């Protein structure tokens, strides 16, 4: 399927249409129950995201990068991966991290300013999120190369944005992946903006997916608000990678409904009209219409799904807020396996100071 969608021509894979109609020939093999459970998860992510924004406004959470609008791209791709695949997320991937096994509690702990939220439990193959834009595709390629050498039969996925494709590290990672045929998926969520920089001036290329061609492997542009298209393309890329077929670049075309972060005001650089144009393409709305057509969605069910999500989220927040503060010495203790003499001296100074002055 990926070969059929020539990214140079901007031919985008779409399976689930905005009005809820579905191209049955291309629809991935997912049961109705599974699709309904994906919808539930998308609702949960949207609510958890909204909650993070309101906690930030109440001073209970730090600067936060919202997901709203990108739920299909995240839930669809995360579910298409194998159990042991590795994920290398950037900062807007609350949905991916949650789907791959990071707890909501830990996600909130991190955004509340406590790095211990990034300590991923054993067996959860999610790397700490990357704040430097576009740097972690290199790590994903390294992990994929190691997996290939060991014959693990897994792949590694780097999640990044449209802006990430302008970073040198991204191109080095793509080049290396092409030469060494590493089992890597480059998953780009093109949400149309890199803070205030619109996609059209991010690159002169017609699509972001076509950048794969220069490095000698396949790229595909998919409707990133279409759960089925995202799932199908990721699944195919995953199977190809795990079978030794090398890397793939997926450009999921989507839209960030919210601000870049809680420290941003998007009205300064984009119009209300543009936002209105994207609203009918909302990934949740589309899936809701599809489910409704199958008799698998209604107002009562929606209310129940939302209530369940609310309970899960409130529980996670309670747990996150209950985590005791880190000790002051922990600022110094974890940068190196063993503290350098200089760090030790700084730590001792601080502890002596606190000893004199109190907390
Ligand atoms: C190397 C680097 N340069 C600049 C920044 C500041 N910065 C943070 S997010 C961002 C834009 C990223 O845009 P994109 O890759 O499209 O991802 P999105 O935020 O849209 O998800 C920039 C420039 C950074 N974090 N890292
Ligand atoms: Mg972007």
GROMACS .gro file of C-alpha atoms and ligand atoms in nm:
model
  386
    1UNK     CA    1   0.000   0.000   0.000
    2UNK     CA    2   0.279   0.243   0.094
    3UNK     CA    3   0.431   0.223  -0.256
    4UNK     CA    4   0.097   0.311  -0.414
    5UNK     CA    5   0.087   0.653  -0.249
    6UNK     CA    6   0.352   0.858  -0.422
    7UNK     CA    7   0.450   1.133  -0.176
    8UNK     CA    8   0.597   1.344  -0.455
    9UNK     CA    9   0.245   1.388  -0.591
   10UNK     CA   10   0.102   1.462  -0.249
   11UNK     CA   11  -0.130   1.161  -0.272
   12UNK     CA   12  -0.256   1.110   0.081
   13UNK     CA   13  -0.393   0.784   0.223
   14UNK     CA   14  -0.743   0.836   0.360
   15UNK     CA   15  -0.970   0.546   0.461
   16UNK     CA   16  -1.221   0.703   0.701
   17UNK     CA   17  -1.383   1.010   0.550
   18UNK     CA   18  -1.484   1.316   0.753
   19UNK     CA   19  -1.852   1.226   0.719
   20UNK     CA   20  -1.787   0.882   0.876
   21UNK     CA   21  -1.792   0.685   0.549
   22UNK     CA   22  -1.522   0.423   0.524
   23UNK     CA   23  -1.335   0.270   0.232
   24UNK     CA   24  -1.398  -0.093   0.326
   25UNK     CA   25  -1.136  -0.227   0.083
   26UNK     CA   26  -0.858  -0.043   0.265
   27UNK     CA   27  -0.993  -0.066   0.619
   28UNK     CA   28  -0.751  -0.246   0.851
   29UNK     CA   29  -0.860  -0.572   1.006
   30UNK     CA   30  -0.997  -0.441   1.338
   31UNK     CA   31  -1.309  -0.572   1.509
   32UNK     CA   32  -1.592  -0.333   1.597
   33UNK     CA   33  -1.511  -0.379   1.965
   34UNK     CA   34  -1.149  -0.285   1.903
   35UNK     CA   35  -1.245   0.027   1.710
   36UNK     CA   36  -1.481   0.123   1.989
   37UNK     CA   37  -1.205   0.073   2.246
   38UNK     CA   38  -0.973   0.297   2.038
   39UNK     CA   39  -1.245   0.562   2.043
   40UNK     CA   40  -1.268   0.535   2.422
   41UNK     CA   41  -0.894   0.587   2.444
   42UNK     CA   42  -0.906   0.889   2.217
   43UNK     CA   43  -1.174   1.043   2.440
   44UNK     CA   44  -0.960   0.970   2.746
   45UNK     CA   45  -0.656   1.135   2.588
   46UNK     CA   46  -0.858   1.441   2.493
   47UNK     CA   47  -0.993   1.478   2.846
   48UNK     CA   48  -0.657   1.410   3.009
   49UNK     CA   49  -0.511   1.678   2.782
   50UNK     CA   50  -0.783   1.929   2.867
   51UNK     CA   51  -0.728   1.855   3.234
   52UNK     CA   52  -0.355   1.924   3.199
   53UNK     CA   53  -0.437   2.265   3.052
   54UNK     CA   54  -0.673   2.354   3.334
   55UNK     CA   55  -0.427   2.231   3.598
   56UNK     CA   56  -0.163   2.454   3.440
   57UNK     CA   57  -0.398   2.753   3.462
   58UNK     CA   58  -0.453   2.675   3.831
   59UNK     CA   59  -0.078   2.665   3.894
   60UNK     CA   60  -0.084   2.291   3.964
   61UNK     CA   61   0.115   2.189   3.654
   62UNK     CA   62   0.402   2.347   3.458
   63UNK     CA   63   0.425   2.448   3.092
   64UNK     CA   64   0.243   2.188   2.886
   65UNK     CA   65   0.226   2.098   2.513
   66UNK     CA   66  -0.131   1.996   2.426
   67UNK     CA   67  -0.231   1.706   2.200
   68UNK     CA   68  -0.583   1.810   2.100
   69UNK     CA   69  -0.647   1.724   1.734
   70UNK     CA   70  -0.369   1.468   1.714
   71UNK     CA   71  -0.541   1.181   1.899
   72UNK     CA   72  -0.595   0.958   1.592
   73UNK     CA   73  -0.232   0.998   1.487
   74UNK     CA   74  -0.116   0.894   1.832
   75UNK     CA   75  -0.366   0.622   1.927
   76UNK     CA   76  -0.368   0.472   1.575
   77UNK     CA   77   0.008   0.450   1.538
   78UNK     CA   78   0.077   0.332   1.893
   79UNK     CA   79  -0.163   0.040   1.855
   80UNK     CA   80  -0.014  -0.070   1.524
   81UNK     CA   81   0.321  -0.147   1.689
   82UNK     CA   82   0.441  -0.476   1.830
   83UNK     CA   83   0.457  -0.538   2.203
   84UNK     CA   84   0.838  -0.513   2.221
   85UNK     CA   85   0.892  -0.225   1.979
   86UNK     CA   86   1.062   0.085   2.114
   87UNK     CA   87   0.912   0.433   2.106
   88UNK     CA   88   1.112   0.758   2.113
   89UNK     CA   89   0.862   1.037   2.178
   90UNK     CA   90   0.894   1.413   2.168
   91UNK     CA   91   0.710   1.649   2.403
   92UNK     CA   92   0.360   1.635   2.245
   93UNK     CA   93   0.312   1.261   2.280
   94UNK     CA   94   0.100   1.215   2.591
   95UNK     CA   95  -0.129   0.986   2.384
   96UNK     CA   96   0.153   0.770   2.251
   97UNK     CA   97   0.318   0.739   2.592
   98UNK     CA   98  -0.007   0.641   2.760
   99UNK     CA   99  -0.096   0.389   2.489
  100UNK     CA  100   0.247   0.228   2.517
  101UNK     CA  101   0.221   0.176   2.892
  102UNK     CA  102   0.335   0.492   3.071
  103UNK     CA  103   0.083   0.566   3.346
  104UNK     CA  104  -0.125   0.884   3.340
  105UNK     CA  105   0.004   0.947   3.690
  106UNK     CA  106   0.366   0.949   3.569
  107UNK     CA  107   0.275   1.169   3.273
  108UNK     CA  108   0.125   1.426   3.511
  109UNK     CA  109   0.415   1.391   3.758
  110UNK     CA  110   0.655   1.485   3.478
  111UNK     CA  111   0.456   1.788   3.362
  112UNK     CA  112   0.419   1.894   3.726
  113UNK     CA  113   0.794   1.949   3.708
  114UNK     CA  114   0.923   1.628   3.859
  115UNK     CA  115   1.167   1.438   3.636
  116UNK     CA  116   1.086   1.114   3.817
  117UNK     CA  117   0.776   1.100   3.599
  118UNK     CA  118   1.015   1.010   3.317
  119UNK     CA  119   1.138   0.697   3.493
  120UNK     CA  120   0.966   0.449   3.269
  121UNK     CA  121   0.882   0.117   3.438
  122UNK     CA  122   1.072  -0.198   3.343
  123UNK     CA  123   0.914  -0.365   3.041
  124UNK     CA  124   0.766  -0.042   2.903
  125UNK     CA  125   0.970   0.034   2.590
  126UNK     CA  126   0.928   0.410   2.586
  127UNK     CA  127   1.230   0.640   2.598
  128UNK     CA  128   1.219   0.964   2.800
  129UNK     CA  129   1.057   1.237   2.590
  130UNK     CA  130   1.287   1.459   2.387
  131UNK     CA  131   1.256   1.833   2.440
  132UNK     CA  132   1.530   1.922   2.187
  133UNK     CA  133   1.344   1.925   1.856
  134UNK     CA  134   1.433   1.650   1.608
  135UNK     CA  135   1.727   1.510   1.805
  136UNK     CA  136   1.584   1.172   1.902
  137UNK     CA  137   1.539   1.018   1.554
  138UNK     CA  138   1.910   0.946   1.595
  139UNK     CA  139   1.843   0.752   1.913
  140UNK     CA  140   1.564   0.557   1.747
  141UNK     CA  141   1.795   0.466   1.458
  142UNK     CA  142   2.064   0.356   1.705
  143UNK     CA  143   1.818   0.136   1.893
  144UNK     CA  144   1.683  -0.004   1.566
  145UNK     CA  145   2.034  -0.081   1.443
  146UNK     CA  146   2.114  -0.262   1.768
  147UNK     CA  147   1.790  -0.460   1.739
  148UNK     CA  148   1.880  -0.553   1.383
  149UNK     CA  149   2.229  -0.671   1.480
  150UNK     CA  150   2.083  -0.878   1.762
  151UNK     CA  151   1.808  -1.020   1.542
  152UNK     CA  152   1.537  -0.903   1.783
  153UNK     CA  153   1.269  -0.870   1.514
  154UNK     CA  154   1.146  -0.540   1.657
  155UNK     CA  155   1.138  -0.184   1.531
  156UNK     CA  156   1.199   0.157   1.687
  157UNK     CA  157   0.974   0.454   1.621
  158UNK     CA  158   1.070   0.820   1.644
  159UNK     CA  159   0.781   1.063   1.688
  160UNK     CA  160   0.851   1.422   1.586
  161UNK     CA  161   0.681   1.721   1.426
  162UNK     CA  162   0.693   1.905   1.094
  163UNK     CA  163   0.950   2.142   1.245
  164UNK     CA  164   1.169   1.847   1.341
  165UNK     CA  165   1.227   1.769   0.972
  166UNK     CA  166   1.439   2.085   0.938
  167UNK     CA  167   1.691   1.973   1.199
  168UNK     CA  168   2.026   1.830   1.090
  169UNK     CA  169   1.990   1.536   1.327
  170UNK     CA  170   1.674   1.427   1.148
  171UNK     CA  171   1.860   1.410   0.815
  172UNK     CA  172   2.155   1.226   0.965
  173UNK     CA  173   1.917   0.974   1.118
  174UNK     CA  174   1.729   0.929   0.788
  175UNK     CA  175   2.053   0.884   0.596
  176UNK     CA  176   2.194   0.631   0.838
  177UNK     CA  177   1.866   0.438   0.848
  178UNK     CA  178   1.861   0.419   0.468
  179UNK     CA  179   2.223   0.305   0.436
  180UNK     CA  180   2.203   0.046   0.714
  181UNK     CA  181   1.840  -0.050   0.646
  182UNK     CA  182   1.753  -0.017   1.013
  183UNK     CA  183   1.405  -0.118   1.133
  184UNK     CA  184   1.298   0.240   1.206
  185UNK     CA  185   0.969   0.421   1.158
  186UNK     CA  186   1.000   0.797   1.131
  187UNK     CA  187   0.657   0.912   1.240
  188UNK     CA  188   0.606   1.280   1.164
  189UNK     CA  189   0.295   1.451   1.297
  190UNK     CA  190   0.263   1.742   1.060
  191UNK     CA  191   0.033   1.959   1.270
  192UNK     CA  192   0.090   2.255   1.035
  193UNK     CA  193   0.300   2.463   1.275
  194UNK     CA  194   0.635   2.470   1.450
  195UNK     CA  195   0.532   2.717   1.721
  196UNK     CA  196   0.439   3.011   1.492
  197UNK     CA  197   0.617   2.887   1.176
  198UNK     CA  198   0.362   2.752   0.927
  199UNK     CA  199   0.431   2.433   0.736
  200UNK     CA  200   0.452   2.613   0.401
  201UNK     CA  201   0.765   2.799   0.503
  202UNK     CA  202   0.915   2.509   0.698
  203UNK     CA  203   1.028   2.351   0.371
  204UNK     CA  204   0.991   2.416  -0.002
  205UNK     CA  205   0.917   2.046  -0.054
  206UNK     CA  206   0.564   1.955  -0.162
  207UNK     CA  207   0.528   1.700   0.117
  208UNK     CA  208   0.735   1.600   0.419
  209UNK     CA  209   0.693   1.232   0.328
  210UNK     CA  210   0.889   1.280   0.006
  211UNK     CA  211   1.204   1.346   0.208
  212UNK     CA  212   1.234   0.966   0.239
  213UNK     CA  213   1.302   0.940  -0.135
  214UNK     CA  214   1.632   1.125  -0.102
  215UNK     CA  215   1.748   0.866   0.150
  216UNK     CA  216   1.645   0.567  -0.056
  217UNK     CA  217   1.341   0.436   0.125
  218UNK     CA  218   0.964   0.464   0.129
  219UNK     CA  219   0.757   0.753   0.257
  220UNK     CA  220   0.383   0.798   0.274
  221UNK     CA  221   0.151   1.086   0.354
  222UNK     CA  222  -0.156   0.980   0.549
  223UNK     CA  223  -0.458   1.166   0.679
  224UNK     CA  224  -0.341   1.196   1.038
  225UNK     CA  225  -0.696   1.257   1.163
  226UNK     CA  226  -0.806   0.924   1.018
  227UNK     CA  227  -0.752   0.647   1.272
  228UNK     CA  228  -0.770   0.374   1.006
  229UNK     CA  229  -0.521   0.534   0.767
  230UNK     CA  230  -0.271   0.595   1.046
  231UNK     CA  231  -0.313   0.243   1.180
  232UNK     CA  232  -0.286   0.076   0.837
  233UNK     CA  233   0.026   0.267   0.728
  234UNK     CA  234   0.204   0.219   1.062
  235UNK     CA  235   0.120  -0.151   1.068
  236UNK     CA  236   0.259  -0.200   0.720
  237UNK     CA  237   0.575  -0.003   0.799
  238UNK     CA  238   0.615  -0.199   1.122
  239UNK     CA  239   0.582  -0.537   0.955
  240UNK     CA  240   0.823  -0.436   0.681
  241UNK     CA  241   1.080  -0.310   0.932
  242UNK     CA  242   1.059  -0.616   1.158
  243UNK     CA  243   1.098  -0.845   0.855
  244UNK     CA  244   1.424  -0.675   0.752
  245UNK     CA  245   1.274  -0.443   0.489
  246UNK     CA  246   1.423  -0.124   0.634
  247UNK     CA  247   1.283   0.212   0.738
  248UNK     CA  248   0.973   0.413   0.644
  249UNK     CA  249   0.879   0.777   0.688
  250UNK     CA  250   0.513   0.841   0.767
  251UNK     CA  251   0.380   1.194   0.747
  252UNK     CA  252   0.052   1.216   0.938
  253UNK     CA  253  -0.124   1.531   0.822
  254UNK     CA  254  -0.308   1.675   1.119
  255UNK     CA  255  -0.380   2.000   1.301
  256UNK     CA  256  -0.297   2.126   1.646
  257UNK     CA  257  -0.625   2.270   1.775
  258UNK     CA  258  -0.469   2.422   2.083
  259UNK     CA  259  -0.171   2.648   2.147
  260UNK     CA  260   0.187   2.527   2.092
  261UNK     CA  261   0.220   2.518   2.470
  262UNK     CA  262   0.046   2.686   2.760
  263UNK     CA  263   0.299   2.970   2.709
  264UNK     CA  264   0.176   3.043   2.355
  265UNK     CA  265  -0.105   3.251   2.203
  266UNK     CA  266  -0.190   3.109   1.858
  267UNK     CA  267  -0.426   3.396   1.773
  268UNK     CA  268  -0.110   3.600   1.705
  269UNK     CA  269  -0.017   3.388   1.402
  270UNK     CA  270  -0.320   3.197   1.274
  271UNK     CA  271  -0.675   3.290   1.186
  272UNK     CA  272  -1.008   3.183   1.333
  273UNK     CA  273  -1.116   3.090   0.978
  274UNK     CA  274  -0.834   2.839   0.952
  275UNK     CA  275  -0.931   2.681   1.282
  276UNK     CA  276  -1.294   2.657   1.165
  277UNK     CA  277  -1.182   2.484   0.844
  278UNK     CA  278  -1.011   2.210   1.043
  279UNK     CA  279  -1.289   2.154   1.297
  280UNK     CA  280  -1.498   1.923   1.073
  281UNK     CA  281  -1.185   1.708   1.035
  282UNK     CA  282  -1.165   1.647   1.410
  283UNK     CA  283  -1.047   1.286   1.451
  284UNK     CA  284  -1.291   1.210   1.735
  285UNK     CA  285  -1.592   1.345   1.549
  286UNK     CA  286  -1.510   1.137   1.245
  287UNK     CA  287  -1.476   0.813   1.438
  288UNK     CA  288  -1.792   0.894   1.633
  289UNK     CA  289  -1.985   0.924   1.305
  290UNK     CA  290  -1.842   0.595   1.184
  291UNK     CA  291  -1.938   0.417   1.507
  292UNK     CA  292  -2.280   0.577   1.505
  293UNK     CA  293  -2.338   0.435   1.155
  294UNK     CA  294  -2.267   0.090   1.297
  295UNK     CA  295  -2.497   0.139   1.596
  296UNK     CA  296  -2.194   0.153   1.827
  297UNK     CA  297  -2.225   0.508   1.948
  298UNK     CA  298  -2.497   0.714   2.115
  299UNK     CA  299  -2.539   0.997   2.364
  300UNK     CA  300  -2.572   0.762   2.663
  301UNK     CA  301  -2.260   0.571   2.572
  302UNK     CA  302  -2.073   0.898   2.518
  303UNK     CA  303  -2.172   1.018   2.864
  304UNK     CA  304  -2.059   0.688   3.015
  305UNK     CA  305  -1.724   0.694   2.830
  306UNK     CA  306  -1.663   1.050   2.947
  307UNK     CA  307  -1.749   0.973   3.305
  308UNK     CA  308  -1.517   0.672   3.311
  309UNK     CA  309  -1.239   0.880   3.160
  310UNK     CA  310  -1.297   1.156   3.417
  311UNK     CA  311  -1.268   0.907   3.704
  312UNK     CA  312  -0.946   0.758   3.565
  313UNK     CA  313  -0.797   1.105   3.518
  314UNK     CA  314  -0.897   1.232   3.862
  315UNK     CA  315  -0.745   0.924   4.022
  316UNK     CA  316  -0.419   0.981   3.829
  317UNK     CA  317  -0.406   1.346   3.936
  318UNK     CA  318  -0.466   1.258   4.297
  319UNK     CA  319  -0.181   1.007   4.285
  320UNK     CA  320   0.049   1.251   4.102
  321UNK     CA  321  -0.019   1.528   4.353
  322UNK     CA  322   0.042   1.283   4.636
  323UNK     CA  323   0.399   1.209   4.529
  324UNK     CA  324   0.633   1.353   4.794
  325UNK     CA  325   0.870   1.627   4.675
  326UNK     CA  326   1.220   1.515   4.579
  327UNK     CA  327   1.496   1.578   4.832
  328UNK     CA  328   1.728   1.874   4.753
  329UNK     CA  329   2.030   1.643   4.716
  330UNK     CA  330   1.856   1.467   4.428
  331UNK     CA  331   1.925   1.772   4.210
  332UNK     CA  332   2.287   1.660   4.206
  333UNK     CA  333   2.276   1.285   4.235
  334UNK     CA  334   2.158   1.155   3.900
  335UNK     CA  335   2.343   1.339   3.624
  336UNK     CA  336   2.627   1.083   3.647
  337UNK     CA  337   2.645   0.728   3.781
  338UNK     CA  338   2.891   0.869   4.035
  339UNK     CA  339   2.885   1.234   4.130
  340UNK     CA  340   3.179   1.446   4.013
  341UNK     CA  341   3.378   1.617   4.296
  342UNK     CA  342   3.239   1.950   4.180
  343UNK     CA  343   2.878   1.834   4.202
  344UNK     CA  344   2.944   1.679   4.541
  345UNK     CA  345   3.086   2.009   4.668
  346UNK     CA  346   2.780   2.197   4.540
  347UNK     CA  347   2.548   1.947   4.704
  348UNK     CA  348   2.731   1.971   5.037
  349UNK     CA  349   2.717   2.352   5.019
  350UNK     CA  350   2.342   2.347   4.958
  351UNK     CA  351   2.278   2.097   5.236
  352UNK     CA  352   2.488   2.305   5.479
  353UNK     CA  353   2.297   2.618   5.375
  354UNK     CA  354   1.961   2.446   5.422
  355UNK     CA  355   2.084   2.314   5.755
  356UNK     CA  356   2.146   2.671   5.870
  357UNK     CA  357   1.849   2.844   5.712
  358UNK     CA  358   1.584   2.574   5.722
  359UNK     CA  359   1.380   2.453   5.427
  360LIG     C1  360   1.681   2.203   1.900
  360LIG     C2  361   1.565   2.289   1.944
  360LIG     N1  362   1.546   2.408   1.886
  360LIG     C3  363   1.442   2.486   1.925
  360LIG     C4  364   1.357   2.445   2.025
  360LIG     C5  365   1.239   2.531   2.068
  360LIG     N2  366   1.118   2.467   2.016
  360LIG     C6  367   1.041   2.392   2.097
  360LIG     S1  368   0.912   2.323   2.014
  360LIG     C7  369   0.956   2.397   1.871
  360LIG     C8  370   0.876   2.375   1.745
  360LIG     C9  371   0.859   2.230   1.711
  360LIG     O1  372   0.770   2.217   1.604
  360LIG     P1  373   0.734   2.076   1.548
  360LIG     O2  374   0.859   1.997   1.525
  360LIG     O3  375   0.647   2.097   1.430
  360LIG     O4  376   0.656   2.004   1.666
  360LIG     P2  377   0.519   2.052   1.736
  360LIG     O5  378   0.557   2.143   1.847
  360LIG     O6  379   0.437   2.118   1.633
  360LIG     O7  380   0.457   1.926   1.788
  360LIG    C10  381   1.072   2.474   1.887
  360LIG    C11  382   1.137   2.550   1.780
  360LIG    C12  383   1.384   2.320   2.086
  360LIG     N3  384   1.307   2.271   2.183
  360LIG     N4  385   1.488   2.243   2.042
  361LIG    MG1  386   0.441   2.101   1.425
   0.00000   0.00000   0.00000
